[in-house]
Short mmCIF file of C-alpha atoms and ligand atoms in Angstrom, two decimals:
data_model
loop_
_atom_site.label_atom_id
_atom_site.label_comp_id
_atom_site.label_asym_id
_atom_site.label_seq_id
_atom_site.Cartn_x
_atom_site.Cartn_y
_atom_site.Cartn_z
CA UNK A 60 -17.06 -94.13 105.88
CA UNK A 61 -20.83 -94.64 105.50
CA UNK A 62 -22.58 -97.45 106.94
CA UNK A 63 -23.91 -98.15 103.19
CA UNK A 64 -20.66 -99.14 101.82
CA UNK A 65 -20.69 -102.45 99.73
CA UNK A 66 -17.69 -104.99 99.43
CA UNK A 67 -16.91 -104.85 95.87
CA UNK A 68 -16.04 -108.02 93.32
CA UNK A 69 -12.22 -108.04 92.78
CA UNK A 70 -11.14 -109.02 89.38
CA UNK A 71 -8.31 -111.26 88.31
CA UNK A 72 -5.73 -111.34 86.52
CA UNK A 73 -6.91 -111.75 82.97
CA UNK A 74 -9.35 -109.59 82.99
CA UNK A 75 -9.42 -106.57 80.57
CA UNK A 76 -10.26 -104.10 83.05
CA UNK A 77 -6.44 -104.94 84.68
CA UNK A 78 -4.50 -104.07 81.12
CA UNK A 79 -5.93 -101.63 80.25
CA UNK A 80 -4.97 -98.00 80.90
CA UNK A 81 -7.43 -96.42 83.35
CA UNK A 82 -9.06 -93.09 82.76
CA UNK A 83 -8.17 -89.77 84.50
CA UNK A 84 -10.82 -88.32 87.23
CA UNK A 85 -12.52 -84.86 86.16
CA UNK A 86 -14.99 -84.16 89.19
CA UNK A 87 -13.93 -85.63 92.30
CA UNK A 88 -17.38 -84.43 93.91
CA UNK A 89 -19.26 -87.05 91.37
CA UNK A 90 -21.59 -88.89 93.32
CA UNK A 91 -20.87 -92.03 91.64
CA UNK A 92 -16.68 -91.16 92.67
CA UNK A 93 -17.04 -90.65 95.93
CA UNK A 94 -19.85 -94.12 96.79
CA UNK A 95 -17.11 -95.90 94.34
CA UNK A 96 -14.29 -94.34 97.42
CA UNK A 97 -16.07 -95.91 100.10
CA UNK A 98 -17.06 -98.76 98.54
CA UNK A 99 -13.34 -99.26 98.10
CA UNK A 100 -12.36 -98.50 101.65
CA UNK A 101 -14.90 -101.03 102.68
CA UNK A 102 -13.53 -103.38 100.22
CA UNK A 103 -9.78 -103.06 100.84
CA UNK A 104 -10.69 -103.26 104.82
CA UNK A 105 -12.05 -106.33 104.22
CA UNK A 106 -9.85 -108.21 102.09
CA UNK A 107 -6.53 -107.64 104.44
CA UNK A 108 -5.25 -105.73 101.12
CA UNK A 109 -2.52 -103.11 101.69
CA UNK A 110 -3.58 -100.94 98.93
CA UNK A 111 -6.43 -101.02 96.04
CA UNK A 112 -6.23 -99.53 92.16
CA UNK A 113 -10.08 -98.96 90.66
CA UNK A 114 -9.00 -101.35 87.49
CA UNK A 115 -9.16 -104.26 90.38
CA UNK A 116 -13.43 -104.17 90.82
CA UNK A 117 -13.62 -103.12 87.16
CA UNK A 118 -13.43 -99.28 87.27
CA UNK A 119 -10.92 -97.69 84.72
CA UNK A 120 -10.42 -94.88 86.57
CA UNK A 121 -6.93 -93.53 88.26
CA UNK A 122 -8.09 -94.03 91.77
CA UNK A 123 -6.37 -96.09 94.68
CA UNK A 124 -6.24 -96.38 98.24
CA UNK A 125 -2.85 -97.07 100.03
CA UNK A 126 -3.94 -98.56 103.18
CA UNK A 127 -0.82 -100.32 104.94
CA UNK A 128 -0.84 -101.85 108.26
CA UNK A 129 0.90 -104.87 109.59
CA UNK A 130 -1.38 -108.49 108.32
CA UNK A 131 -0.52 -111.94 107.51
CA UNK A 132 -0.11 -110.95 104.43
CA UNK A 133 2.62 -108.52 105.18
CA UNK A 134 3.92 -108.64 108.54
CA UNK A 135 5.70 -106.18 108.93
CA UNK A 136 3.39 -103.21 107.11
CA UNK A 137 4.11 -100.08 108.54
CA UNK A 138 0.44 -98.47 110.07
CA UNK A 139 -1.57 -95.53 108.22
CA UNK A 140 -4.55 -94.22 107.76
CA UNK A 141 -6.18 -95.46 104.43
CA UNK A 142 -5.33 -92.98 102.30
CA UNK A 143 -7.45 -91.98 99.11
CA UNK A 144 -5.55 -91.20 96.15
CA UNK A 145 -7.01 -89.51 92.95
CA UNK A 146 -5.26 -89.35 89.43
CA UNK A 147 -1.77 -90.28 91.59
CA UNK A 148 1.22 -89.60 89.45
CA UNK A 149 5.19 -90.45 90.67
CA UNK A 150 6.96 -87.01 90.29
CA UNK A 151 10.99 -88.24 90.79
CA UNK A 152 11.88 -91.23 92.51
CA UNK A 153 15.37 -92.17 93.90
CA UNK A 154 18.11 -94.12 92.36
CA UNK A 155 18.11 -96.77 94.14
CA UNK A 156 16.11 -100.04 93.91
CA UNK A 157 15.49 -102.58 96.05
CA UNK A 158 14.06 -106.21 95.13
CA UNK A 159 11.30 -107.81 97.73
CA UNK A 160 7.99 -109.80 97.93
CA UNK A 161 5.00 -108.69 96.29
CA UNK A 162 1.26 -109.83 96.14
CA UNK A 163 -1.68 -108.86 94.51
CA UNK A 164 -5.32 -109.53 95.47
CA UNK A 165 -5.93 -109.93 91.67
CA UNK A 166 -3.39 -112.58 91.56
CA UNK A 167 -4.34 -114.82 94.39
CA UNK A 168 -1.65 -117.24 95.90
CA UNK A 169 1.01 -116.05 94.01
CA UNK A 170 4.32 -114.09 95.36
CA UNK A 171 6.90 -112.76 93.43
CA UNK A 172 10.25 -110.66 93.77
CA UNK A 173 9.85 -107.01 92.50
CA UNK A 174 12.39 -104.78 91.90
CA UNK A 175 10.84 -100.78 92.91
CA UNK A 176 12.49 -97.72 93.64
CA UNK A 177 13.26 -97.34 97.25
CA UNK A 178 11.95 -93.53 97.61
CA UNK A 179 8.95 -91.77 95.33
CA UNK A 180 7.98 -88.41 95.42
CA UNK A 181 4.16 -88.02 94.17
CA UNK A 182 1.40 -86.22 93.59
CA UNK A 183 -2.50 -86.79 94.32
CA UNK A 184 -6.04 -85.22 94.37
CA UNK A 185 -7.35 -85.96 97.69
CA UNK A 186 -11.09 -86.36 98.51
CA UNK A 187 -11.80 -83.20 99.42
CA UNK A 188 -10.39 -81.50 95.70
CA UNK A 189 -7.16 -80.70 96.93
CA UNK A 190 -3.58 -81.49 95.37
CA UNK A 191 -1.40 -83.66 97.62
CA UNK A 192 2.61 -83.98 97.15
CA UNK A 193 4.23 -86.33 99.79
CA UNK A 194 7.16 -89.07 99.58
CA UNK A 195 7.33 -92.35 99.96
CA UNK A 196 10.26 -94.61 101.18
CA UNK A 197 10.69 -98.22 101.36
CA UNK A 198 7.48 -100.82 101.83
CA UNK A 199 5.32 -97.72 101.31
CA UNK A 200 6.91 -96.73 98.32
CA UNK A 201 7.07 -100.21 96.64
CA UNK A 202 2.71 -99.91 97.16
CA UNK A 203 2.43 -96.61 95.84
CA UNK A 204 4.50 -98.27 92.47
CA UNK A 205 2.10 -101.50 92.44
CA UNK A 206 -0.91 -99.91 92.69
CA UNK A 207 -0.15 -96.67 90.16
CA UNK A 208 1.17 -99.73 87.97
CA UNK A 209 -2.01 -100.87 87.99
CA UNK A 210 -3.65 -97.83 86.39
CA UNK A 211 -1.56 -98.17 83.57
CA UNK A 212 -2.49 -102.10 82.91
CA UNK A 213 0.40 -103.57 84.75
CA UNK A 214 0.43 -105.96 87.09
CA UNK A 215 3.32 -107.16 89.93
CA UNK A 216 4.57 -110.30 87.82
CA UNK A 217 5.24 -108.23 84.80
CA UNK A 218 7.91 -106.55 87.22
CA UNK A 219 8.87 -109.66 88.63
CA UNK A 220 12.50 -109.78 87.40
CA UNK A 221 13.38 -113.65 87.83
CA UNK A 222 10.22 -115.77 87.26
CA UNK A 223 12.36 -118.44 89.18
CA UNK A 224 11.41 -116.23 92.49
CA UNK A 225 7.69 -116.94 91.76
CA UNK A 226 6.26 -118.53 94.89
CA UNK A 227 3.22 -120.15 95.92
CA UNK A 228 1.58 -118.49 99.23
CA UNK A 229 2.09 -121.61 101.35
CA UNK A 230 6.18 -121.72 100.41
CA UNK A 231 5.79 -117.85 100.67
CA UNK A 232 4.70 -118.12 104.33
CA UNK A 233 7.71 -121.00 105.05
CA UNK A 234 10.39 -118.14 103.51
CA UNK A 235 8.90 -115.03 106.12
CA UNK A 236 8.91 -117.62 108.92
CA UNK A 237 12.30 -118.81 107.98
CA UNK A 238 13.28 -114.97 107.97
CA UNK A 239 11.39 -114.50 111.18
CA UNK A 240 13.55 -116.98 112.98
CA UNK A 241 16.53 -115.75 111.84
CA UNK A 242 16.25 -112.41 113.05
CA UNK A 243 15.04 -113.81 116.68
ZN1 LIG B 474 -2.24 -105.38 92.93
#
């Protein structure tokens, strides 16, 4: 990452730039791309996020970062590398779903249940030009859904599949110490 990298304004929900369906990247080697790439790194590092979709500091183009690792926010994130994802698209994804908590930095203080497959198979540009396929499984997988969602203008709640699971972030962090108990 270079030193130069700015932390980026995230948008809300509300804003246009999250509804709308983002734009397809032609040269990867853009200048403007690849500052927007670190600029994102920077800015995902920074705000504890576990991934980050362009449409979230007002860029509508299909570009995220997956960028898991264990937080307050999610305790039990598996670790990775942050992982740069260009024009990402889901390729097959298994039968099976699986319903657990979701955030979104766009939608501050709110937690919801989300149904997502359990297992994705997809493919990517990386930063260097070249095509990517790998699979996803389980907490991974369920980020790789939210943030491609987000290139297409949707956002967590719209998945949310019982608005009654809706939770605040201070009753959020009562149910994973609840759960945290139980299993010690
Ligand atoms: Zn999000």
């Amino acid at each position: 990452m270079v030193d130069k990298a700015k932390l980026l304004e995230l948008v809300q929900l509300g804003h246009p730039s999250l509804k709308a369906r983002a734009t397809e990247i032609s040269d990867v080697f853009d200048a403007q791309v690849q500052a927007l790439m670190d600029d994102m790194l920077y800015t995902v590092t920074q705000s504890k996020g576990v991934g980050l979709a362009a449409p979230q500091v007002d860029v509508s183009k299909r570009l995220i970062i997956v960028a898991s690792h264990p937080n307050e926010r999610y305790p039990h994130a598996p670790v990775m590398a942050p992982t740069i994802m260009i024009n990402p698209e889901i390729l097959s994804t298994s039968d099976a779903i699986e319903s657990d908590w979701e955030g979104c930095l766009s939608v501050p203080g709110i937690r919801g249940l989300v149904p997502r497959f359990t297992h994705v198979r997809f493919k990517f540009t990386n930063r260097q030009g070249l095509e990517v396929i790998e699979e996803y499984s389980d907490f991974l997988a369920r980020v790789i859904q939210h943030e491609i969602d987000h290139l297409d203008g949707i956002s967590f709640l719209e998945r949310v599949a019982d608005l009654k699971t809706l939770v605040s972030e201070i009753e959020f962090q009562k149910i994973i110490r609840a759960r945290e108990r139980h299993k010690s």
